[in-house]
Amino acid sequence: MTKNGSTLDQRTFERLSRLYIIALSTIAVSVIISQILIRKHLNDQQSDSTVINVAGRQRMLSQKLTKEVLSISIEDNYNTRIDLKTGLKTTLELWQVSHDALQKGNDSLRLPGNNSDAVVAMFNDVSVYFNQIDKAASSIIKKIEEKPLVPASTFSKEIDVIRENEHAFLELMDQIVNQFDLEAEEKVSWLRKLEMVLMAVTLLLLLGEFLFIFWPTAKTVKNSLSELLEAEKKAKTMAFNADALSEAKEKSIKELRALSQAVDETLLFARIEPNGMISHMGKRFSRLFKFNKLQTNVLFWRALSIHEHEQTLIEDIVSNHKKTGWQGEVSATTKNGEKVWLEMSIIPFSPTNDKSELLIIASDVTSKKAGLLEIERLTKESFEERMSQQKTISSKIIENQEKEQNRIAKDVHDGIGQMLTGLKYNLESIDIEDIDKTAEKVEYLKELTANIIKGVRTATFNLTPPELADYGVVPAIAKLTQELSKLTGKDIVLYNKTDFAQRLDSLAEINVYRIVQEAINNAIKYADSSHIIVSLSHSKEILSIVIDDDGKGFDPNKITNVKTGEGGMGMTFMKERITYINGRLFLNSKEGKGTRVTLNIPLDS
């Protein structure tokens, strides 16, 4: 707890939340912009290699075209000349398509056609020679198709045109290829500069976030640890006081044993089963009614009287009040015929989970002193029982507080503290001149930053959810179900059936939240359930919260008695909290049928 009574200073938490949002947003925006710019540039460069390759191939195709024309001119065989003509026609078509695609673009060849002004001008120059060669080659193909064995002299003029224009075409295509290559290099150079600028901006952002967000956060966590250590000292003091109470308890037990022996000797005391059979009768009771302890299967009312009508009256009293208890006067008659009036109390109790008995405490109304001693004994017994229960609960509360504080301190030290130290060392080790290693470290620092933020959020949520103080118990429970569902992988849902949104008293809200939290945690840890449903409904006077799970369930009658301190402390804490806010708690469960916990909380009218 901090000085202002809250788990963490609310204003500090809100300020850090805003800073975290700004930090994450800034990193996200920088990453998105970087990716957009880089991907846009890469998309522009994807076709550069294809353009250069096709442009270079044009030179090869023009040379191949010339060779095939020359081969046709010296070939007299019909079949061979037809094959050469077919090859020439294929080469010419590919040459024409590639030349046109380089200028206007072609999807099948993956050519964009977005040439620079310099390239466009070069293509205008080379087109003069291209058209001459294209026209001459097409003419040769046409003549051979009309007459395959036409003499070479018929198209000698076309051959001369091809030879005259080929050299100029090759030189200009070389210039075009070199221009494409130069422009591609300029794009790569610009991309390198862009990556350097983006890396510098990212590093500056991370440095700023470290100085203005994460370092202040580390200071805040350090202060919280100091407060937790102070709370630990107080808890140890309370534990020491509890030890002193434990010693006093042992002393009281010894005194109670002595008192029990004295009661057995002095008071009219007996224990009977619900059917009336005597389990134990005190010595004074035995002496008064001449009861032999060696006797078995003796009904209580027959031991107290020899008259049938008195036996019937006592039997009716025991039968009608064995569950609720009773106190009043009864008449009895000893075996010697002596009339005795008893001020008798019937008290039901359970020495074990599967056994119940009735305590019979009586006094002779003629002995006022004996009656006063009996009242004093009962009062002291009740007080000692409550003290024992309260000591057990206090001890468990201290133990749970110690465990929670140690867990939070360990999470902060081993998790957030080590990650902040790693972040600091990695920032200090960045060498901007080593681009590859710097890029790797930047990616690692982004991941480490996200883990730190997640760790801080988890630590603050485990202390006390901010939704409880800011918005009330319903948003806090909604946040609880969402977080536990993510952490455990179980299906935990909240249904607000009547759209309850009313704020309660702050103490009522925190106690209701803790009870719901305890019920859900019990369902997760012990019930082996996969589905947990929290439903809310309300009327004008009552808010009802029901927690259902589909777990293995249990027999409520077999829960270890919490007064012994051996189990059931979670249920005890829940009952203590619900009693504190004047509410009621109901538990229903069957083995193999799941469990239902119902809370009824009164609402201020």
Coordinates of C-alpha atoms in Angstrom, one line a residue:
M1 CA 0.0 0.0 0.0
T2 CA 1.2 3.5 -0.8
K3 CA 0.9 6.5 1.5
N4 CA -2.4 7.6 0.0
G5 CA -3.9 4.2 0.8
S6 CA -4.0 2.8 -2.7
T7 CA -1.8 0.0 -4.2
L8 CA -0.2 2.4 -6.7
D9 CA -0.5 6.2 -7.0
Q10 CA -3.4 6.7 -9.5
R11 CA -2.0 9.8 -11.1
T12 CA 1.3 8.1 -11.7
F13 CA -0.4 5.1 -13.2
E14 CA -2.5 7.2 -15.6
R15 CA 0.5 9.3 -16.6
L16 CA 2.6 6.1 -17.4
S17 CA -0.4 4.7 -19.3
R18 CA -0.5 7.7 -21.5
L19 CA 3.3 7.6 -22.1
Y20 CA 3.1 3.9 -23.0
I21 CA 0.4 4.6 -25.5
I22 CA 2.4 7.4 -27.0
A23 CA 5.6 5.3 -27.1
L24 CA 3.9 2.3 -28.7
S25 CA 2.0 4.5 -31.2
T26 CA 5.2 6.3 -32.2
I27 CA 7.1 3.0 -32.8
A28 CA 4.1 1.6 -34.7
V29 CA 3.9 4.7 -36.9
S30 CA 7.6 4.7 -37.6
V31 CA 7.6 1.0 -38.5
I32 CA 4.5 1.4 -40.8
I33 CA 6.0 4.4 -42.6
S34 CA 9.4 2.6 -43.0
Q35 CA 7.7 -0.5 -44.4
I36 CA 5.5 1.6 -46.8
L37 CA 8.5 3.5 -48.1
I38 CA 10.8 0.5 -48.5
R39 CA 8.1 -1.7 -50.0
K40 CA 7.2 1.0 -52.5
H41 CA 10.8 1.4 -53.5
L42 CA 11.3 -2.4 -53.7
N43 CA 8.2 -2.8 -55.9
D44 CA 9.7 -0.2 -58.3
Q45 CA 12.9 -2.1 -58.4
Q46 CA 11.4 -5.6 -58.9
S47 CA 11.2 -5.1 -62.7
D48 CA 14.7 -3.4 -63.1
S49 CA 16.6 -6.7 -63.6
T50 CA 14.0 -7.9 -66.1
V51 CA 14.2 -4.6 -68.1
I52 CA 18.0 -4.8 -68.2
N53 CA 17.9 -8.5 -69.2
V54 CA 15.3 -7.9 -72.0
A55 CA 17.2 -4.8 -73.3
G56 CA 20.4 -6.8 -73.4
R57 CA 18.7 -9.6 -75.2
Q58 CA 17.7 -7.2 -78.0
R59 CA 21.3 -6.8 -78.9
M60 CA 21.7 -10.6 -79.1
L61 CA 18.4 -11.0 -81.1
S62 CA 19.6 -8.3 -83.7
Q63 CA 22.9 -10.2 -84.2
K64 CA 21.0 -13.5 -84.5
L65 CA 18.6 -12.0 -87.0
T66 CA 21.6 -10.9 -89.2
K67 CA 23.2 -14.3 -89.0
E68 CA 20.0 -16.1 -90.0
V69 CA 19.5 -13.7 -93.0
L70 CA 23.0 -14.4 -94.2
S71 CA 22.5 -18.2 -93.7
I72 CA 19.3 -18.0 -95.9
S73 CA 21.2 -16.1 -98.6
I74 CA 23.7 -18.9 -99.1
E75 CA 21.4 -21.9 -98.7
D76 CA 20.0 -23.6 -101.8
N77 CA 18.4 -26.7 -100.2
Y78 CA 14.6 -26.3 -100.0
N79 CA 14.0 -27.9 -96.6
T80 CA 16.9 -26.2 -94.9
R81 CA 15.9 -22.8 -96.4
I82 CA 12.3 -23.3 -95.1
D83 CA 13.7 -24.1 -91.6
L84 CA 16.0 -21.1 -91.6
K85 CA 13.0 -18.9 -92.7
T86 CA 10.9 -20.2 -89.8
G87 CA 13.7 -19.5 -87.3
L88 CA 14.2 -16.0 -88.8
K89 CA 10.4 -15.3 -88.5
T90 CA 10.4 -16.4 -84.8
T91 CA 13.5 -14.3 -84.0
L92 CA 11.9 -11.3 -85.7
E93 CA 8.6 -11.6 -83.8
L94 CA 10.4 -11.9 -80.4
W95 CA 12.6 -8.9 -81.4
Q96 CA 9.6 -6.8 -82.3
V97 CA 7.6 -7.8 -79.2
S98 CA 10.6 -7.1 -76.9
H99 CA 11.3 -3.7 -78.5
D100 CA 7.7 -2.6 -78.2
A101 CA 7.4 -4.0 -74.5
L102 CA 10.5 -2.1 -73.4
Q103 CA 8.8 1.2 -74.4
K104 CA 5.2 0.6 -73.6
G105 CA 5.3 -2.2 -71.0
N106 CA 4.1 -5.8 -71.1
D107 CA 2.5 -7.8 -68.2
S108 CA 3.6 -11.2 -69.6
L109 CA 7.2 -10.1 -69.8
R110 CA 6.9 -8.2 -66.4
L111 CA 8.0 -4.9 -68.0
P112 CA 6.4 -1.7 -66.5
G113 CA 7.0 0.7 -69.4
N114 CA 7.6 3.6 -67.1
N115 CA 10.8 4.8 -68.7
S116 CA 12.7 8.0 -67.9
D117 CA 12.9 10.8 -70.3
A118 CA 16.5 9.9 -71.2
V119 CA 15.5 6.3 -72.1
V120 CA 12.5 7.5 -74.1
A121 CA 14.8 9.8 -76.1
M122 CA 17.2 6.9 -76.7
F123 CA 14.4 4.6 -78.0
N124 CA 13.3 7.4 -80.4
D125 CA 16.9 7.4 -81.8
V126 CA 17.2 3.6 -82.1
S127 CA 13.7 3.2 -83.6
V128 CA 15.0 4.6 -86.9
Y129 CA 17.5 1.7 -87.3
F130 CA 15.0 -0.8 -85.8
N131 CA 12.4 0.0 -88.4
Q132 CA 14.9 -0.3 -91.3
I133 CA 16.0 -3.8 -90.1
D134 CA 12.4 -4.8 -89.3
K135 CA 11.2 -3.8 -92.7
A136 CA 14.1 -5.5 -94.6
A137 CA 13.8 -8.8 -92.6
S138 CA 10.0 -8.9 -93.1
S139 CA 10.5 -8.4 -96.8
I140 CA 12.9 -11.3 -97.0
I141 CA 10.5 -13.6 -95.1
K142 CA 7.6 -12.6 -97.4
K143 CA 9.7 -13.3 -100.6
I144 CA 10.8 -16.8 -99.4
E145 CA 7.2 -17.6 -98.3
E146 CA 6.0 -16.8 -101.9
K147 CA 8.9 -18.6 -103.6
P148 CA 11.2 -20.7 -101.2
L149 CA 14.0 -21.1 -103.7
V150 CA 14.1 -17.5 -104.9
P151 CA 17.7 -16.5 -105.8
A152 CA 19.7 -14.6 -103.1
S153 CA 20.2 -11.7 -105.4
T154 CA 16.4 -11.1 -105.2
F155 CA 16.8 -9.8 -101.6
S156 CA 20.4 -8.6 -101.6
K157 CA 19.2 -5.1 -101.2
E158 CA 17.4 -6.0 -97.9
I159 CA 20.6 -7.8 -96.7
D160 CA 22.6 -4.6 -97.3
V161 CA 20.0 -2.6 -95.3
I162 CA 20.3 -5.0 -92.4
R163 CA 24.1 -4.8 -92.4
E164 CA 24.2 -1.1 -92.6
N165 CA 21.8 -0.5 -89.7
E166 CA 22.9 -3.4 -87.4
H167 CA 26.0 -1.6 -86.0
A168 CA 24.2 1.6 -85.2
F169 CA 21.3 -0.4 -83.6
L170 CA 23.8 -2.3 -81.4
E171 CA 25.6 0.9 -80.2
L172 CA 22.4 2.6 -79.3
M173 CA 21.0 -0.5 -77.5
D174 CA 24.3 -0.6 -75.5
Q175 CA 23.6 2.9 -74.4
I176 CA 20.0 2.1 -73.5
V177 CA 21.2 -1.0 -71.4
N178 CA 23.8 1.2 -69.6
Q179 CA 21.1 3.9 -68.9
F180 CA 18.8 1.2 -67.4
D181 CA 21.6 -0.1 -65.2
L182 CA 22.6 3.4 -64.1
E183 CA 19.0 4.2 -63.1
A184 CA 18.8 0.9 -61.2
E185 CA 22.0 1.8 -59.2
E186 CA 20.6 5.2 -58.4
K187 CA 17.4 3.6 -56.9
V188 CA 19.5 1.2 -54.8
S189 CA 21.6 4.1 -53.5
W190 CA 18.5 6.0 -52.6
L191 CA 17.1 3.0 -50.8
R192 CA 20.4 2.7 -48.7
K193 CA 20.1 6.4 -47.7
L194 CA 16.4 5.9 -46.8
E195 CA 17.2 2.9 -44.6
M196 CA 19.9 4.9 -42.8
V197 CA 17.5 7.7 -42.1
L198 CA 14.8 5.4 -40.9
M199 CA 17.2 3.6 -38.6
A200 CA 18.5 6.9 -37.1
V201 CA 14.9 8.0 -36.5
T202 CA 14.0 4.7 -34.8
L203 CA 17.1 4.8 -32.6
L204 CA 16.3 8.4 -31.5
L205 CA 12.7 7.3 -30.7
L206 CA 13.9 4.4 -28.6
L207 CA 16.4 6.6 -26.8
G208 CA 13.7 9.2 -26.1
E209 CA 11.3 6.5 -24.8
F210 CA 14.0 5.1 -22.5
L211 CA 14.9 8.5 -21.1
F212 CA 11.3 9.8 -20.6
I213 CA 9.2 6.6 -20.1
F214 CA 11.1 3.5 -19.1
W215 CA 13.7 5.1 -16.8
P216 CA 10.9 6.9 -14.8
T217 CA 9.0 3.6 -14.8
A218 CA 12.0 1.9 -13.2
K219 CA 12.1 4.6 -10.5
T220 CA 8.4 4.1 -9.8
V221 CA 8.8 0.3 -9.6
K222 CA 11.8 0.8 -7.2
N223 CA 9.6 3.0 -4.9
S224 CA 6.9 0.3 -5.0
L225 CA 9.4 -2.3 -3.9
S226 CA 10.5 -0.1 -1.1
E227 CA 6.9 0.2 0.1
L228 CA 6.5 -3.6 -0.2
L229 CA 9.6 -4.2 1.9
E230 CA 8.2 -1.9 4.5
A231 CA 4.9 -3.8 4.4
E232 CA 7.0 -7.0 4.9
K233 CA 8.5 -5.7 8.1
K234 CA 5.0 -4.9 9.4
A235 CA 3.8 -8.4 8.5
K236 CA 6.8 -9.9 10.4
T237 CA 5.8 -7.9 13.4
M238 CA 2.2 -9.2 13.1
A239 CA 3.6 -12.8 12.7
F240 CA 5.5 -12.3 16.0
N241 CA 2.4 -11.1 17.7
A242 CA 0.5 -14.2 16.2
D243 CA 3.1 -16.5 17.8
A244 CA 2.5 -14.8 21.1
L245 CA -1.3 -15.4 20.6
S246 CA -0.5 -19.1 19.7
E247 CA 1.3 -19.6 23.0
A248 CA -1.7 -18.0 24.8
K249 CA -3.9 -20.4 22.9
E250 CA -2.0 -23.5 24.1
K251 CA -2.2 -22.2 27.6
S252 CA -6.0 -21.7 27.2
I253 CA -6.4 -25.2 25.8
K254 CA -4.8 -26.7 29.0
E255 CA -7.0 -24.6 31.1
L256 CA -10.1 -25.7 29.1
R257 CA -9.1 -29.3 29.6
A258 CA -8.9 -28.8 33.3
L259 CA -12.2 -26.9 33.2
S260 CA -13.8 -29.8 31.2
Q261 CA -12.8 -32.3 33.8
A262 CA -14.2 -30.0 36.5
V263 CA -17.5 -29.7 34.5
D264 CA -17.7 -33.4 34.2
E265 CA -17.4 -33.7 37.9
T266 CA -19.7 -30.8 38.9
L267 CA -22.3 -30.1 36.1
L268 CA -25.2 -32.3 34.7
F269 CA -23.7 -33.0 31.3
A270 CA -24.4 -35.6 28.7
R271 CA -24.0 -36.3 25.0
I272 CA -26.6 -38.2 23.1
E273 CA -27.2 -39.2 19.5
P274 CA -30.0 -37.7 17.4
N275 CA -32.1 -40.9 18.1
G276 CA -31.8 -40.4 21.8
M277 CA -29.1 -43.0 22.6
I278 CA -26.7 -41.9 25.3
S279 CA -23.1 -41.5 24.1
H280 CA -21.7 -40.1 27.3
M281 CA -23.1 -39.0 30.6
G282 CA -21.1 -37.0 33.1
K283 CA -20.3 -38.3 36.5
R284 CA -22.6 -36.0 38.4
F285 CA -25.4 -36.8 36.0
S286 CA -24.7 -40.5 36.4
R287 CA -24.7 -40.3 40.2
L288 CA -27.9 -38.2 40.3
F289 CA -29.8 -40.7 38.1
K290 CA -27.9 -43.8 39.0
F291 CA -26.7 -44.4 35.5
N292 CA -24.1 -47.1 34.9
K293 CA -21.6 -46.0 32.2
L294 CA -21.2 -49.7 31.2
Q295 CA -24.7 -49.8 30.0
T296 CA -25.3 -49.5 26.2
N297 CA -28.2 -48.6 24.0
V298 CA -30.0 -46.6 26.8
L299 CA -32.4 -43.9 25.7
F300 CA -31.8 -40.5 27.4
W301 CA -35.4 -39.9 28.5
R302 CA -35.5 -43.4 30.2
A303 CA -32.4 -42.7 32.1
L304 CA -33.9 -39.4 33.4
S305 CA -37.3 -40.7 34.6
I306 CA -39.1 -43.8 35.7
H307 CA -42.5 -42.3 34.7
E308 CA -43.8 -42.8 31.2
H309 CA -45.4 -39.3 30.8
E310 CA -42.1 -37.6 31.7
Q311 CA -40.2 -39.8 29.4
T312 CA -42.7 -38.9 26.6
L313 CA -42.3 -35.2 27.2
I314 CA -38.5 -35.4 27.2
E315 CA -38.6 -37.5 24.0
D316 CA -40.8 -35.0 22.2
I317 CA -38.5 -32.1 23.2
V318 CA -35.4 -34.0 21.9
S319 CA -37.1 -35.1 18.7
N320 CA -38.6 -31.7 17.8
H321 CA -35.5 -29.7 18.6
K322 CA -32.6 -31.9 17.7
K323 CA -31.7 -29.7 14.7
T324 CA -32.5 -26.3 16.2
G325 CA -31.6 -26.7 19.8
W326 CA -33.8 -26.0 22.9
Q327 CA -33.6 -24.5 26.4
G328 CA -36.1 -24.8 29.2
E329 CA -37.3 -26.6 32.3
V330 CA -38.1 -30.3 32.5
S331 CA -39.2 -32.6 35.3
A332 CA -37.5 -35.9 36.0
T333 CA -37.6 -38.6 38.5
T334 CA -34.6 -40.6 39.8
K335 CA -34.7 -44.4 40.2
N336 CA -35.1 -43.7 43.9
G337 CA -38.4 -41.9 43.1
E338 CA -36.9 -38.5 43.9
K339 CA -38.4 -35.6 41.9
V340 CA -35.9 -33.4 40.1
W341 CA -36.4 -30.2 38.1
L342 CA -33.7 -29.5 35.6
E343 CA -32.9 -26.3 33.7
M344 CA -31.8 -28.1 30.5
S345 CA -30.3 -27.0 27.2
I346 CA -30.1 -29.2 24.1
I347 CA -27.4 -28.1 21.7
P348 CA -26.8 -29.9 18.3
F349 CA -23.1 -30.1 17.2
S350 CA -20.9 -32.1 14.8
P351 CA -17.7 -33.5 16.2
T352 CA -16.8 -34.8 12.7
N353 CA -18.1 -34.1 9.2
D354 CA -20.1 -37.3 9.0
K355 CA -21.4 -37.4 12.6
S356 CA -23.8 -35.2 14.6
E357 CA -24.7 -35.3 18.3
L358 CA -26.7 -33.4 20.9
L359 CA -25.1 -31.8 23.9
I360 CA -27.3 -32.0 27.0
I361 CA -26.4 -29.4 29.7
A362 CA -28.6 -29.2 32.7
S363 CA -28.6 -27.8 36.2
D364 CA -30.6 -28.4 39.3
V365 CA -32.7 -25.3 39.7
T366 CA -32.2 -25.6 43.4
S367 CA -28.5 -25.1 42.9
K368 CA -28.1 -21.5 41.6
K369 CA -24.4 -21.6 41.9
A370 CA -24.2 -24.6 39.6
G371 CA -26.3 -22.8 37.1
L372 CA -24.0 -19.7 37.2
L373 CA -20.9 -21.9 36.7
E374 CA -22.6 -23.5 33.7
I375 CA -23.4 -20.1 32.1
E376 CA -19.8 -18.9 32.7
R377 CA -18.4 -22.1 31.2
L378 CA -20.6 -21.7 28.1
T379 CA -19.6 -18.1 27.7
K380 CA -15.9 -18.8 28.0
E381 CA -16.1 -21.7 25.6
S382 CA -17.8 -19.6 23.0
F383 CA -15.3 -16.8 23.4
E384 CA -12.3 -19.1 23.1
E385 CA -13.8 -20.7 20.0
R386 CA -14.2 -17.4 18.3
M387 CA -10.7 -16.3 19.4
S388 CA -9.3 -19.6 18.0
Q389 CA -11.1 -19.1 14.7
Q390 CA -10.0 -15.4 14.4
K391 CA -6.4 -16.3 15.1
T392 CA -6.4 -19.0 12.4
I393 CA -7.9 -16.6 9.9
S394 CA -5.4 -13.8 10.9
S395 CA -2.5 -16.3 10.5
K396 CA -3.8 -17.3 7.0
I397 CA -4.3 -13.7 5.9
I398 CA -0.7 -12.9 7.0
E399 CA 0.6 -16.0 5.2
N400 CA -1.3 -15.1 2.0
Q401 CA -0.1 -11.5 2.2
E402 CA 3.5 -12.7 2.5
K403 CA 3.2 -15.0 -0.5
E404 CA 1.6 -12.3 -2.6
Q405 CA 4.2 -9.7 -1.7
N406 CA 7.0 -12.1 -2.4
R407 CA 5.4 -13.1 -5.7
I408 CA 5.0 -9.5 -6.9
A409 CA 8.6 -8.6 -5.8
K410 CA 10.0 -11.6 -7.6
D411 CA 8.0 -10.9 -10.8
V412 CA 9.2 -7.3 -10.8
H413 CA 12.9 -8.1 -10.0
D414 CA 13.3 -11.2 -12.3
G415 CA 11.1 -9.9 -15.1
I416 CA 10.8 -6.1 -15.6
G417 CA 14.1 -5.3 -13.8
Q418 CA 16.2 -7.7 -15.9
M419 CA 14.5 -6.6 -19.1
L420 CA 15.2 -2.9 -18.3
T421 CA 18.8 -3.7 -17.7
G422 CA 19.0 -5.6 -20.9
L423 CA 17.4 -2.7 -22.8
K424 CA 20.0 -0.3 -21.3
Y425 CA 23.0 -2.5 -22.3
N426 CA 21.7 -3.1 -25.8
L427 CA 21.1 0.6 -26.4
E428 CA 24.6 1.4 -25.2
S429 CA 26.1 -1.3 -27.4
I430 CA 24.6 0.0 -30.7
D431 CA 27.2 1.0 -33.3
I432 CA 25.5 3.0 -36.0
E433 CA 28.4 2.3 -38.4
D434 CA 27.6 -1.4 -38.3
I435 CA 24.3 -1.3 -40.2
D436 CA 23.5 -5.1 -40.2
K437 CA 24.1 -5.6 -36.4
T438 CA 22.3 -2.3 -35.6
A439 CA 19.2 -3.4 -37.6
E440 CA 19.2 -6.8 -35.7
K441 CA 19.5 -5.0 -32.3
V442 CA 16.7 -2.5 -33.2
E443 CA 14.3 -5.5 -33.9
Y444 CA 15.4 -7.1 -30.6
L445 CA 14.9 -3.8 -28.7
K446 CA 11.3 -3.5 -30.2
E447 CA 10.4 -7.0 -28.9
L448 CA 12.1 -6.3 -25.5
T449 CA 10.1 -3.0 -25.2
A450 CA 6.8 -4.8 -25.8
N451 CA 7.7 -7.4 -23.2
I452 CA 8.5 -4.7 -20.6
I453 CA 5.2 -2.9 -21.2
K454 CA 3.3 -6.2 -20.9
G455 CA 5.2 -7.0 -17.6
V456 CA 4.3 -3.7 -16.1
R457 CA 0.7 -4.0 -17.1
T458 CA 0.5 -7.5 -15.6
A459 CA 2.1 -6.4 -12.3
T460 CA -0.2 -3.4 -11.9
F461 CA -3.3 -5.4 -12.7
N462 CA -2.4 -8.1 -10.1
L463 CA -2.1 -5.5 -7.4
T464 CA -5.5 -3.8 -7.9
P465 CA -7.3 -3.2 -11.2
P466 CA -7.6 0.5 -12.0
E467 CA -11.1 -0.2 -13.4
L468 CA -12.4 -0.8 -9.8
A469 CA -11.6 2.7 -8.6
D470 CA -12.4 4.4 -11.9
Y471 CA -15.5 2.7 -13.2
G472 CA -16.8 0.4 -10.5
V473 CA -17.2 -3.3 -9.8
V474 CA -18.9 -4.4 -13.0
P475 CA -16.1 -3.1 -15.4
A476 CA -13.5 -4.5 -12.9
I477 CA -15.1 -8.0 -13.0
A478 CA -15.3 -7.8 -16.8
K479 CA -11.6 -7.0 -17.0
L480 CA -10.9 -9.9 -14.5
T481 CA -12.7 -12.5 -16.6
Q482 CA -11.0 -11.3 -19.8
E483 CA -7.5 -11.4 -18.3
L484 CA -8.0 -14.8 -16.6
S485 CA -9.5 -16.2 -19.8
K486 CA -6.4 -15.1 -21.7
L487 CA -3.9 -16.4 -19.1
T488 CA -5.5 -19.8 -18.4
G489 CA -7.0 -20.6 -21.8
K490 CA -10.4 -21.3 -20.2
D491 CA -13.7 -20.0 -21.4
I492 CA -14.6 -17.4 -18.7
V493 CA -17.5 -15.0 -19.7
L494 CA -19.5 -12.3 -17.9
Y495 CA -23.3 -11.8 -18.5
N496 CA -24.8 -8.6 -17.2
K497 CA -28.4 -9.7 -17.5
T498 CA -30.1 -6.5 -16.2
D499 CA -27.3 -4.1 -17.4
F500 CA -26.3 -3.2 -13.9
A501 CA -24.0 -0.1 -13.8
Q502 CA -24.6 1.3 -10.4
R503 CA -21.6 2.3 -8.2
L504 CA -21.4 0.8 -4.7
D505 CA -19.6 2.0 -1.6
S506 CA -15.8 1.6 -2.1
L507 CA -15.5 -1.0 0.6
A508 CA -18.5 -3.0 -0.8
E509 CA -16.9 -2.9 -4.3
I510 CA -13.5 -4.2 -3.2
N511 CA -15.1 -6.9 -1.1
V512 CA -17.5 -8.0 -3.9
Y513 CA -14.6 -8.0 -6.4
R514 CA -12.3 -10.1 -4.1
I515 CA -15.1 -12.6 -3.5
V516 CA -15.8 -13.1 -7.2
Q517 CA -12.0 -13.3 -7.8
E518 CA -11.7 -16.0 -5.1
A519 CA -14.6 -18.0 -6.6
I520 CA -13.2 -17.9 -10.1
N521 CA -9.7 -18.8 -8.9
N522 CA -11.2 -21.8 -7.0
A523 CA -12.9 -23.0 -10.1
I524 CA -9.7 -22.7 -12.1
K525 CA -7.4 -24.3 -9.5
Y526 CA -9.5 -27.0 -7.9
A527 CA -12.6 -27.7 -10.0
D528 CA -10.7 -28.7 -13.2
S529 CA -13.4 -26.7 -15.1
S530 CA -13.2 -25.5 -18.8
H531 CA -16.2 -23.1 -18.7
I532 CA -16.9 -20.5 -16.1
I533 CA -19.9 -18.1 -16.3
V534 CA -20.3 -15.0 -14.1
S535 CA -23.8 -13.6 -14.3
L536 CA -25.2 -10.4 -12.7
S537 CA -28.8 -9.4 -12.1
H538 CA -30.4 -6.9 -9.8
S539 CA -33.6 -5.6 -8.4
K540 CA -34.3 -2.4 -6.5
E541 CA -33.0 -3.8 -3.2
I542 CA -30.5 -6.6 -4.1
L543 CA -27.6 -7.2 -6.5
S544 CA -27.2 -10.9 -7.2
I545 CA -23.9 -12.3 -8.7
V546 CA -23.7 -16.0 -9.6
I547 CA -20.5 -17.9 -10.5
D548 CA -21.1 -21.2 -12.3
D549 CA -18.5 -23.7 -13.4
D550 CA -18.6 -27.1 -15.1
G551 CA -15.9 -28.6 -13.0
K552 CA -15.8 -31.9 -11.0
G553 CA -17.7 -30.4 -8.0
F554 CA -17.6 -31.6 -4.4
D555 CA -19.7 -32.5 -1.4
P556 CA -20.1 -29.3 0.7
N557 CA -20.6 -31.4 3.8
K558 CA -17.1 -32.8 3.5
I559 CA -15.3 -29.4 3.6
T560 CA -12.8 -29.5 6.4
N561 CA -14.0 -27.4 9.4
V562 CA -12.3 -24.0 9.0
K563 CA -12.2 -23.6 12.8
T564 CA -9.3 -26.1 12.9
G565 CA -7.3 -24.1 10.4
E566 CA -6.7 -27.2 8.3
G567 CA -8.7 -26.2 5.1
G568 CA -11.5 -24.2 3.6
M569 CA -9.8 -20.9 4.3
G570 CA -10.9 -19.5 0.9
M571 CA -14.5 -20.1 1.8
T572 CA -13.9 -18.6 5.2
F573 CA -12.5 -15.4 3.7
M574 CA -15.4 -15.2 1.3
K575 CA -17.9 -15.5 4.2
E576 CA -16.0 -12.9 6.2
R577 CA -16.1 -10.4 3.4
I578 CA -19.8 -11.0 2.6
T579 CA -20.7 -10.6 6.2
Y580 CA -18.7 -7.4 6.4
I581 CA -20.9 -5.8 3.7
N582 CA -24.2 -7.3 5.2
G583 CA -24.6 -9.6 2.2
R584 CA -25.3 -13.4 2.0
L585 CA -23.4 -16.2 0.3
F586 CA -24.8 -19.5 -0.9
L587 CA -22.7 -22.5 -2.1
N588 CA -24.3 -25.4 -4.1
S589 CA -22.2 -28.2 -5.5
K590 CA -22.5 -31.9 -6.4
E591 CA -19.7 -34.3 -7.3
G592 CA -19.4 -34.4 -11.1
K593 CA -22.1 -31.7 -11.5
G594 CA -20.1 -28.5 -11.1
T595 CA -20.3 -25.7 -8.5
R596 CA -22.5 -22.6 -8.1
V597 CA -21.6 -19.7 -5.8
T598 CA -24.3 -17.1 -5.3
L599 CA -23.8 -13.6 -3.7
N600 CA -26.7 -11.4 -2.6
I601 CA -25.6 -7.8 -1.9
P602 CA -28.1 -5.2 -0.5
L603 CA -28.4 -2.0 -2.5
D604 CA -29.0 1.4 -1.0
S605 CA -32.5 2.6 -1.9

